[in-house]
Structures are given as structure tokens and as C-alpha cells.
PDB file of C-alpha atoms in Angstrom:
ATOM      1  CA  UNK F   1      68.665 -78.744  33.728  1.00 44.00           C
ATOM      2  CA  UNK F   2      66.973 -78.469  30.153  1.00 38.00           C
ATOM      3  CA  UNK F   3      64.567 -80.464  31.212  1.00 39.00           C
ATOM      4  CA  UNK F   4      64.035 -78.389  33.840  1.00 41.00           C
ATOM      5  CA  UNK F   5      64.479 -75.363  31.867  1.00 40.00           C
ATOM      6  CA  UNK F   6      62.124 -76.758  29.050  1.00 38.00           C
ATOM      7  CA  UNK F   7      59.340 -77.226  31.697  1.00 39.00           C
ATOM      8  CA  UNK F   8      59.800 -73.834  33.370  1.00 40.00           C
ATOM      9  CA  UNK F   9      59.758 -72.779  29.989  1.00 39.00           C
ATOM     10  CA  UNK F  10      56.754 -74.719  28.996  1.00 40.00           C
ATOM     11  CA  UNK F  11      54.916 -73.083  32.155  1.00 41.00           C
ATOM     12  CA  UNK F  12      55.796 -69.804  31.119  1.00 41.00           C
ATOM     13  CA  UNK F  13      54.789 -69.688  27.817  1.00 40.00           C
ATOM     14  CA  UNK F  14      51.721 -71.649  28.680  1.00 40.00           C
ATOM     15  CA  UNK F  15      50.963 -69.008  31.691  1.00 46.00           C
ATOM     16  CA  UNK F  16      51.697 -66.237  28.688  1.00 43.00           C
ATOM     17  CA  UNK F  17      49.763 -67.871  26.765  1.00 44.00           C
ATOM     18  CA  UNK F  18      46.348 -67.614  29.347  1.00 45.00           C
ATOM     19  CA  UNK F  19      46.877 -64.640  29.776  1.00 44.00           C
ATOM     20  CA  UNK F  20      46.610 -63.261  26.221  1.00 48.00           C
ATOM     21  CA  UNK F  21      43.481 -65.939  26.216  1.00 52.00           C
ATOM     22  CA  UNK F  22      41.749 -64.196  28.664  1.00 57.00           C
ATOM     23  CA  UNK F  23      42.656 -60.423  27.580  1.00 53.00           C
ATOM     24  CA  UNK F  24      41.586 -61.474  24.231  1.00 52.00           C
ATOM     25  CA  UNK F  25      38.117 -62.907  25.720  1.00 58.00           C
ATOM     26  CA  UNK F  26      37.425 -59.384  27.488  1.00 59.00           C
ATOM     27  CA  UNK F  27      38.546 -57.390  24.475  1.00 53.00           C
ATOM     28  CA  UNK F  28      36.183 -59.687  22.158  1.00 55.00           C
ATOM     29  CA  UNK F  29      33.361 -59.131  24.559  1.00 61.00           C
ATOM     30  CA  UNK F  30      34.119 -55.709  24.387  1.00 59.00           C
ATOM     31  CA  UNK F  31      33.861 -55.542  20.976  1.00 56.00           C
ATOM     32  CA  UNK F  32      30.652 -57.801  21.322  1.00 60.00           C
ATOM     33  CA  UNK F  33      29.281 -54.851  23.607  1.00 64.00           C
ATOM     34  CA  UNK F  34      30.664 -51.641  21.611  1.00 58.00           C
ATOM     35  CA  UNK F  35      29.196 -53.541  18.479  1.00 57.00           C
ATOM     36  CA  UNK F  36      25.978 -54.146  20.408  1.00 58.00           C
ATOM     37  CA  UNK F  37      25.801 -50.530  21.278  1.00 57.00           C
ATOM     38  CA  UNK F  38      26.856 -48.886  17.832  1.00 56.00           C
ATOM     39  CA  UNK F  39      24.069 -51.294  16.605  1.00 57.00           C
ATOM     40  CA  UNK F  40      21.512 -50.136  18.796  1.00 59.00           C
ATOM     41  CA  UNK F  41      22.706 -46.357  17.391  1.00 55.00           C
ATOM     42  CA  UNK F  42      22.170 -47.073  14.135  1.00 56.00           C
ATOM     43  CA  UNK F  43      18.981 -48.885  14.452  1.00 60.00           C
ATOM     44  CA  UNK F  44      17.802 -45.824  16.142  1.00 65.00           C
ATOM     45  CA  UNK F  45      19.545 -43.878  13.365  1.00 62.00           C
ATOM     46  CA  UNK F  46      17.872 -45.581  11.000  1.00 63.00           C
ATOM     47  CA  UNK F  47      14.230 -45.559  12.925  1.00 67.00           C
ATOM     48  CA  UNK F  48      14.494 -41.647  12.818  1.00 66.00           C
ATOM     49  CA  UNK F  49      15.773 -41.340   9.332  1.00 66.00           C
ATOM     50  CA  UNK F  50      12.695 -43.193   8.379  1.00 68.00           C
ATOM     51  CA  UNK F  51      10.441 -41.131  10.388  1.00 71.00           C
ATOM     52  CA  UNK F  52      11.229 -38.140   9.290  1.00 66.00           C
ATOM     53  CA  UNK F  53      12.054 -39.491   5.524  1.00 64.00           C
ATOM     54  CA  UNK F  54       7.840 -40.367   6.172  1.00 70.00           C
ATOM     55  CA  UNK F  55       7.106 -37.156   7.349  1.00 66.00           C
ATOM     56  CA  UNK F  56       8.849 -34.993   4.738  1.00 64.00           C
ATOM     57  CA  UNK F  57       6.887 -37.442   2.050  1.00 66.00           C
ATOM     58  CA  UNK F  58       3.376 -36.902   4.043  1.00 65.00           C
ATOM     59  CA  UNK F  59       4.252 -32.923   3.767  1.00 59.00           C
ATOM     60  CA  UNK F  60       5.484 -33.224   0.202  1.00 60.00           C
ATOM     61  CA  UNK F  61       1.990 -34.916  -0.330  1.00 62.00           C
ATOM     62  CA  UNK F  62       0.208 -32.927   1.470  1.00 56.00           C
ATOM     63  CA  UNK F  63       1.697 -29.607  -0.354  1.00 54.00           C
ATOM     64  CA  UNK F  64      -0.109 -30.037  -3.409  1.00 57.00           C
ATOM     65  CA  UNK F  65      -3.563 -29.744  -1.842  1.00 65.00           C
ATOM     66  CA  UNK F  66      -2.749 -26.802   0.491  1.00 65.00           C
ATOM     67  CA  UNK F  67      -1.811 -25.030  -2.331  1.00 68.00           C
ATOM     68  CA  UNK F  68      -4.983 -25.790  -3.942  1.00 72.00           C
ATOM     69  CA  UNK F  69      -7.005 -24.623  -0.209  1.00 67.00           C
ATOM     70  CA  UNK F  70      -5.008 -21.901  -0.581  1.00 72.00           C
ATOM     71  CA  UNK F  71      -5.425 -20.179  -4.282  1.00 74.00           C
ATOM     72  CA  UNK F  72      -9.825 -21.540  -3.506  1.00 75.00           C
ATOM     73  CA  UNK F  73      -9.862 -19.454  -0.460  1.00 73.00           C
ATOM     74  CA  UNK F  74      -8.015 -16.300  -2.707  1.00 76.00           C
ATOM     75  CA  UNK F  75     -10.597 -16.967  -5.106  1.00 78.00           C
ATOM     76  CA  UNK F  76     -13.230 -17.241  -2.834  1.00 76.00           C
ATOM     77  CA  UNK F  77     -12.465 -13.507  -0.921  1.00 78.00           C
ATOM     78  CA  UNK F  78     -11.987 -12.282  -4.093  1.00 80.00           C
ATOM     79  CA  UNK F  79     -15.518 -12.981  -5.404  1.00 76.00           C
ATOM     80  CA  UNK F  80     -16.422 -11.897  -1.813  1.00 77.00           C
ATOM     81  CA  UNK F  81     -15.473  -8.477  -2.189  1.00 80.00           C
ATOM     82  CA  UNK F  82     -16.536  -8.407  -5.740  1.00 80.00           C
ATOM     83  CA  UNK F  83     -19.907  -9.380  -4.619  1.00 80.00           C
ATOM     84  CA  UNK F  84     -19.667  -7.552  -1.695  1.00 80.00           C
ATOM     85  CA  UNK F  85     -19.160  -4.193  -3.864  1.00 83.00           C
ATOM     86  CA  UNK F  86     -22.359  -5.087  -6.350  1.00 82.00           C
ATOM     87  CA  UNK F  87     -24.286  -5.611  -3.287  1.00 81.00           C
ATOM     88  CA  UNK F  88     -23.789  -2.107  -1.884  1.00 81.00           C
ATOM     89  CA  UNK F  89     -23.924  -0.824  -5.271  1.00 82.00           C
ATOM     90  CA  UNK F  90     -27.341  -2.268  -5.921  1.00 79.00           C
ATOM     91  CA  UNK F  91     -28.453  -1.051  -2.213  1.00 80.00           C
ATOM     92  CA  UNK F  92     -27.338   2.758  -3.409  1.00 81.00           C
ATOM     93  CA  UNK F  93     -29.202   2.506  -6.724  1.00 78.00           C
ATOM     94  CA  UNK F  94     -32.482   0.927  -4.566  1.00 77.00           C
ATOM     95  CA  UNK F  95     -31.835   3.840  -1.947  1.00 77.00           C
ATOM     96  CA  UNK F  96     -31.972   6.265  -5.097  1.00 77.00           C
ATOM     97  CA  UNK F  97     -35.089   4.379  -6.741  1.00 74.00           C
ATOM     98  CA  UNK F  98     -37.043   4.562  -3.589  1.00 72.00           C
ATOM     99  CA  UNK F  99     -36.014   8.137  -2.887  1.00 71.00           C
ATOM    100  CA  UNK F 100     -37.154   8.908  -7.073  1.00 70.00           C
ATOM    101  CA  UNK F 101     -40.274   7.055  -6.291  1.00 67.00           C
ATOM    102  CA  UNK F 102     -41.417   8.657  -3.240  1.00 66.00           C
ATOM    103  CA  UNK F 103     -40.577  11.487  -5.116  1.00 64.00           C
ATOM    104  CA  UNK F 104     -42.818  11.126  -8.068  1.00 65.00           C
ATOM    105  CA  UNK F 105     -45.145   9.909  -5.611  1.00 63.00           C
ATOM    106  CA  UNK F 106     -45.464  12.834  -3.902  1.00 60.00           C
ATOM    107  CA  UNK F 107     -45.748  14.931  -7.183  1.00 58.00           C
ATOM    108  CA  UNK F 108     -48.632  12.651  -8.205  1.00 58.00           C
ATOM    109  CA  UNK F 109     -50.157  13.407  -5.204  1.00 57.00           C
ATOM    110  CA  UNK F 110     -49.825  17.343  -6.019  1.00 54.00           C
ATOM    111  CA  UNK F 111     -51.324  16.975  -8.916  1.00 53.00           C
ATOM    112  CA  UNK F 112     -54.265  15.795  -7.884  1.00 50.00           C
ATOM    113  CA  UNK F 113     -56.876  18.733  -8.543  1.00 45.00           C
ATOM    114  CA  UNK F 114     -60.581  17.907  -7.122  1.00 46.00           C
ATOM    115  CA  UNK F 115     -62.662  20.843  -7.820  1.00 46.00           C
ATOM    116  CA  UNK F 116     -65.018  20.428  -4.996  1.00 52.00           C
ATOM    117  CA  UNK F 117     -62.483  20.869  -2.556  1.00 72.00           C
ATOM    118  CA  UNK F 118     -59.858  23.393  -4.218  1.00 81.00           C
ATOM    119  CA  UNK F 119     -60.862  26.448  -6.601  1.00 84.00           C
ATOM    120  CA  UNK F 120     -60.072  26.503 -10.365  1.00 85.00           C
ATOM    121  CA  UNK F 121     -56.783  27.099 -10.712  1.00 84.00           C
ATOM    122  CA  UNK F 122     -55.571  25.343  -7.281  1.00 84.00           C
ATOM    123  CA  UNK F 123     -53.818  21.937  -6.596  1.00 80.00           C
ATOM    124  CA  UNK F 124     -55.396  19.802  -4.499  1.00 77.00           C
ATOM    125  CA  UNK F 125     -52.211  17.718  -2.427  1.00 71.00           C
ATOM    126  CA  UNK F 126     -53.585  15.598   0.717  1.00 66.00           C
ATOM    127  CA  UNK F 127     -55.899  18.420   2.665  1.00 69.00           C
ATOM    128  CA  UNK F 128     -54.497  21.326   1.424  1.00 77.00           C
ATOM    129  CA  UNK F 129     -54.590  24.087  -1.858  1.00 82.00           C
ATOM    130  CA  UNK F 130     -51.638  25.159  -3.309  1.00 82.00           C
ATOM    131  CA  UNK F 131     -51.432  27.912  -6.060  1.00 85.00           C
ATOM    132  CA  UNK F 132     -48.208  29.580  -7.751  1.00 83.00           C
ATOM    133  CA  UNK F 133     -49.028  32.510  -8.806  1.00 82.00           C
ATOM    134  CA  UNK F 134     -47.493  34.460 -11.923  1.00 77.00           C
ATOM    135  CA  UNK F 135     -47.582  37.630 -10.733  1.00 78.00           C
ATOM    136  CA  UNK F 136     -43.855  38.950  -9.728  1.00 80.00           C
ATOM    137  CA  UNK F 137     -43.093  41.244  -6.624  1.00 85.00           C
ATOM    138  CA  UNK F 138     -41.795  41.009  -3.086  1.00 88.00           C
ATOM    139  CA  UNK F 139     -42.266  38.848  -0.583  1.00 88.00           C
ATOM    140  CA  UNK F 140     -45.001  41.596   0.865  1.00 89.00           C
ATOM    141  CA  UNK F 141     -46.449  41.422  -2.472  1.00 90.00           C
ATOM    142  CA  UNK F 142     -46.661  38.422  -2.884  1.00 89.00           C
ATOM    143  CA  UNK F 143     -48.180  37.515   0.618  1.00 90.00           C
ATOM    144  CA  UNK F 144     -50.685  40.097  -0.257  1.00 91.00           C
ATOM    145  CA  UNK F 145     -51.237  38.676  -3.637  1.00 89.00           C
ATOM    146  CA  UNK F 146     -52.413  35.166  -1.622  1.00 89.00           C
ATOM    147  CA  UNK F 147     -54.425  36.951   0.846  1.00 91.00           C
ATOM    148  CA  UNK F 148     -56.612  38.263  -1.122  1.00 90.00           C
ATOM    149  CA  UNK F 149     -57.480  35.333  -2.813  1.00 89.00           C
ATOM    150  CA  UNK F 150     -58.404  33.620   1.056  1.00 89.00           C
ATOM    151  CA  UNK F 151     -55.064  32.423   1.506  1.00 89.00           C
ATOM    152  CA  UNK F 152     -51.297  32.666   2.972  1.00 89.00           C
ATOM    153  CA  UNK F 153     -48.285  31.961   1.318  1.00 88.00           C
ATOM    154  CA  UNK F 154     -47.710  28.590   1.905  1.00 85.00           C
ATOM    155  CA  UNK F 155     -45.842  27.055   5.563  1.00 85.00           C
ATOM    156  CA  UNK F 156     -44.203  23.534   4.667  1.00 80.00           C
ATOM    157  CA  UNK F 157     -44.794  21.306   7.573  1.00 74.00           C
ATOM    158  CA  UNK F 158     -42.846  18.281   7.060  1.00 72.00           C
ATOM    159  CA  UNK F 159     -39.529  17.824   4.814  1.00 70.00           C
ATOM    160  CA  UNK F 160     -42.097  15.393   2.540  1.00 70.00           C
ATOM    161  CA  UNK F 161     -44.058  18.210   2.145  1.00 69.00           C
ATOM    162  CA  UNK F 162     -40.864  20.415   0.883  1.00 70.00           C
ATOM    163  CA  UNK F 163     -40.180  17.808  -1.866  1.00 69.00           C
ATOM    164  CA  UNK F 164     -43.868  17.473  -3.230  1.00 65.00           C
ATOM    165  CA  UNK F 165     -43.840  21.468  -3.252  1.00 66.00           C
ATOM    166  CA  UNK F 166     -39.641  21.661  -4.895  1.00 67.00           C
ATOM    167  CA  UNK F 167     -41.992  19.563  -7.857  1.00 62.00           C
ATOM    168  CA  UNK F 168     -45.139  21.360  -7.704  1.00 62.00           C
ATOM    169  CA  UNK F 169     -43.322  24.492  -8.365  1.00 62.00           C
ATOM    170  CA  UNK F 170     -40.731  23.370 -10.917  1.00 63.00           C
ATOM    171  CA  UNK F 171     -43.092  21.707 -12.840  1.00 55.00           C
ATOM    172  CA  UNK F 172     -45.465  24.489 -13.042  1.00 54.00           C
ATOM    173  CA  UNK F 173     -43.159  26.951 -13.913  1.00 51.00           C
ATOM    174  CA  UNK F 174     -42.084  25.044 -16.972  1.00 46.00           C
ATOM    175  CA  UNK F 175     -45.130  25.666 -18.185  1.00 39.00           C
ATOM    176  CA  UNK F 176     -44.946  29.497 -17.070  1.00 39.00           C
ATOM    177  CA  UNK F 177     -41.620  30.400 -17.091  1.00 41.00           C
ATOM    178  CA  UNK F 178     -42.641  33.123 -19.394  1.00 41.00           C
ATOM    179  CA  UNK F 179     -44.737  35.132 -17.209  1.00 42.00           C
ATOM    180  CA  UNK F 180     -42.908  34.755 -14.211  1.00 45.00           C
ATOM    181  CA  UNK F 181     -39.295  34.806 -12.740  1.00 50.00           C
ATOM    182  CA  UNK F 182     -37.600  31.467 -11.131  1.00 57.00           C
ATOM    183  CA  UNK F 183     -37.741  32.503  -7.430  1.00 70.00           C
ATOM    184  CA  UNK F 184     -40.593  31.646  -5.310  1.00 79.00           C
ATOM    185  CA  UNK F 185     -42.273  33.183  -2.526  1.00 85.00           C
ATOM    186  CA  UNK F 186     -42.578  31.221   0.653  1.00 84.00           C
ATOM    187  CA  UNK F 187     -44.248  31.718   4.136  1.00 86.00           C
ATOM    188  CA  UNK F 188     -40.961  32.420   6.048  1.00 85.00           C
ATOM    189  CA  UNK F 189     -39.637  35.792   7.216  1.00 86.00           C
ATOM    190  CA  UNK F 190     -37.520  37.725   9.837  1.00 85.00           C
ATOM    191  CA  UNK F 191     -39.159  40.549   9.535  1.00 85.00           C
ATOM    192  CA  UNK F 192     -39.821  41.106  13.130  1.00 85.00           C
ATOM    193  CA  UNK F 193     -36.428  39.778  14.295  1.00 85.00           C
ATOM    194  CA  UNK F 194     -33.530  39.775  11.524  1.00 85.00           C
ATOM    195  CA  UNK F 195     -31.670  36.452  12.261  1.00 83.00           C
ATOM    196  CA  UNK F 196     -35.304  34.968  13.804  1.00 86.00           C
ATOM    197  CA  UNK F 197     -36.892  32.906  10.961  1.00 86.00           C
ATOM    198  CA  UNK F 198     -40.691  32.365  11.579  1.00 87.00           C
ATOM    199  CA  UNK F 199     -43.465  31.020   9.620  1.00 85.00           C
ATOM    200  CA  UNK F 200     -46.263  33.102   8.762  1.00 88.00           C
ATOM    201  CA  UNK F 201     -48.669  31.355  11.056  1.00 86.00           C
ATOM    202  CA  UNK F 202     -46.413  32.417  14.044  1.00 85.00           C
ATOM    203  CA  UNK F 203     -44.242  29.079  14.119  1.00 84.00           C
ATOM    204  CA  UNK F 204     -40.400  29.418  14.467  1.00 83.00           C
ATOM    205  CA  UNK F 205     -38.313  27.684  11.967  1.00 80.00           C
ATOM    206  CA  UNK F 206     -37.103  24.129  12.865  1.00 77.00           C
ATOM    207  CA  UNK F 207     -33.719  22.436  11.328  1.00 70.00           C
ATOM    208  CA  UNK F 208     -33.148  18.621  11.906  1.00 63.00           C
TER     209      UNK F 208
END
């Protein structure tokens, strides 16, 4: 009976004993697999750290310069609008020197005196006389005063023509502001029709 009992025994523990073999062979392939899988996490862990550990040292690297772009381009619109301003204050003081020159211009023109074509006394501007007289009166007078010397008072054509005559008649009457007053007599009335301004050669008045 101990014999027998020692083999059952035996058998026993050596069936207990397979078992536990086996369970121990699925639990270290388990841990074989869990391991293998964990690893495979981290190494993809680890692959992502580094990318983005690369990419937050490219855009650490790549800060320096785009701050550099960045203040260059500032600088850049800033002398833009600086030069932007001296250009279009350069065009105003050309527009002004062109508008002086045609000015003077037009008063050289005026005081151009040919005697064969315009009496003593008269300024010769393009193809027509001009004379300012120093007598002082009303605008009847005054038109009276030029008709009996063969002329009208004068009918201004052209806004050129206004400018050359603002000149013509300021600069002459520097030189006779003491014989006559500052207004000046011009070929424009509404005598007929108050409110109707016409020209003494029958034209109506134009504004542009």
C-alpha cells in the first residue's frame, strides 16, 4: 500500500507538476507578447518624441531668421512710406514750380511791347494790346475811357489769359499805385440783365 500510495503520489505530484509547466509556458509567452507589444509602444514613443524633439529644434532654428524677415520687412515699409511721403511732396512742390513758371511765363509774354504792332504806352501779349489806364471812374467811365482811345475794356478768353492779365495789372500798378486806386475795370457787366453776366463783345460768361 505505500508503495502504491508513493506511486499514486508520485503521479500526482508529477501530473501537478505539468500542469504548472505548461501554465507557466503560456504565462511566459504572455509576457514574451505583452513585452513585445509595450516594446513596440515605446519604440513608437520614442520615434515621435524624436520627431517632434527635431521639429521643435528646426523651429527654434528657424526663429532667429524670421525674426530677422520680420523687423527687414518693418524696416522696409517704413522707408516705403517715408519715401512714399517725399515723393508726393516733391510732386506738390514740381506742381507749384510749373504752375510759378507758367506763370512768369505768361507775364514775360505781357511784357513784351513791339511798337509796330501796339501804340506807346500799350503791352503787346500774343496778338493783342493791353493798356491800364490811371484814370479812376466807373465801369461806364472807364469803358468810355478805352473807347476813345480805339479800344474796349478788355474780354479774357481763356483762364491763361486771366493769369497773364492778374500780373500785367499788379505789376503795373506797383509802379502807379499813386495815381490810381487797386480795382480794375474789366469787360463784364449785367447791365442789361442783373444776374446775366456778359462780355462786352456780346459773349455770356462761362464757369468751368
Amino acid at each position: 500500500q505505500s508503495v502504491e500510495a508513493s506511486a499514486i503520489f508520485f503521479a500526482a505530484v508529477c501530473w501537478g507538476g505539468s500542469i504548472r509547466s505548461r501554465d507557466n509556458n503560456k504565462l511566459n509567452k504572455l509576457i514574451r507578447k505583452a513585452g513585445s507589444v509595450l516594446g513596440l509602444h515605446y519604440s513608437t514613443a520614442d520615434v515621435e518624441w524624436r520627431m517632434l524633439n527635431k521639429l521643435l529644434n528646426i523651429m527654434e532654428s528657424s526663429s532667429h531668421p524670421l525674426h530677422i524677415l520680420l523687423v527687414k520687412q518693418n524696416e522696409l515699409k517704413t522707408n516705403l512710406t517715408e519715401m512714399t511721403e517725399e515723393r508726393n511732396k516733391l510732386k506738390t512742390n514740381l506742381t507749384q514750380l510749373t504752375a510759378k513758371h507758367n506763370r512768369l511765363l505768361c507775364f514775360a509774354n505781357s511784357i513784351c511791347v513791339t511798337d509796330k504792332t501796339c501804340p506807346d504806352g500799350w503791352t503787346k501779349s500774343c496778338s493783342s494790346c493791353y493798356f491800364l489806364s490811371t484814370e479812376s471812374g466807373s465801369w461806364t467811365t472807364g469803358r468810355e475811357d478805352c473807347r476813345t482811345r480805339g479800344a474796349d475794356l478788355v474780354v479774357i478768353h481763356s483762364a491763361e489769359e486771366q493769369v497773364k492779365l492778374t500780373f500785367f495789372v499788379s505789376v503795373k500798378q506797383t509802379f502807379i499805385s499813386t495815381f490810381t486806386n487797386t480795382r480794375t475795370w474789366i469787360g463784364l457787366n449785367d447791365r442789361d440783365n442783373e444776374g446775366t453776366w456778359k462780355w462786352v463783345d456780346g459773349t455770356l460768361l462761362t464757369v468751368t
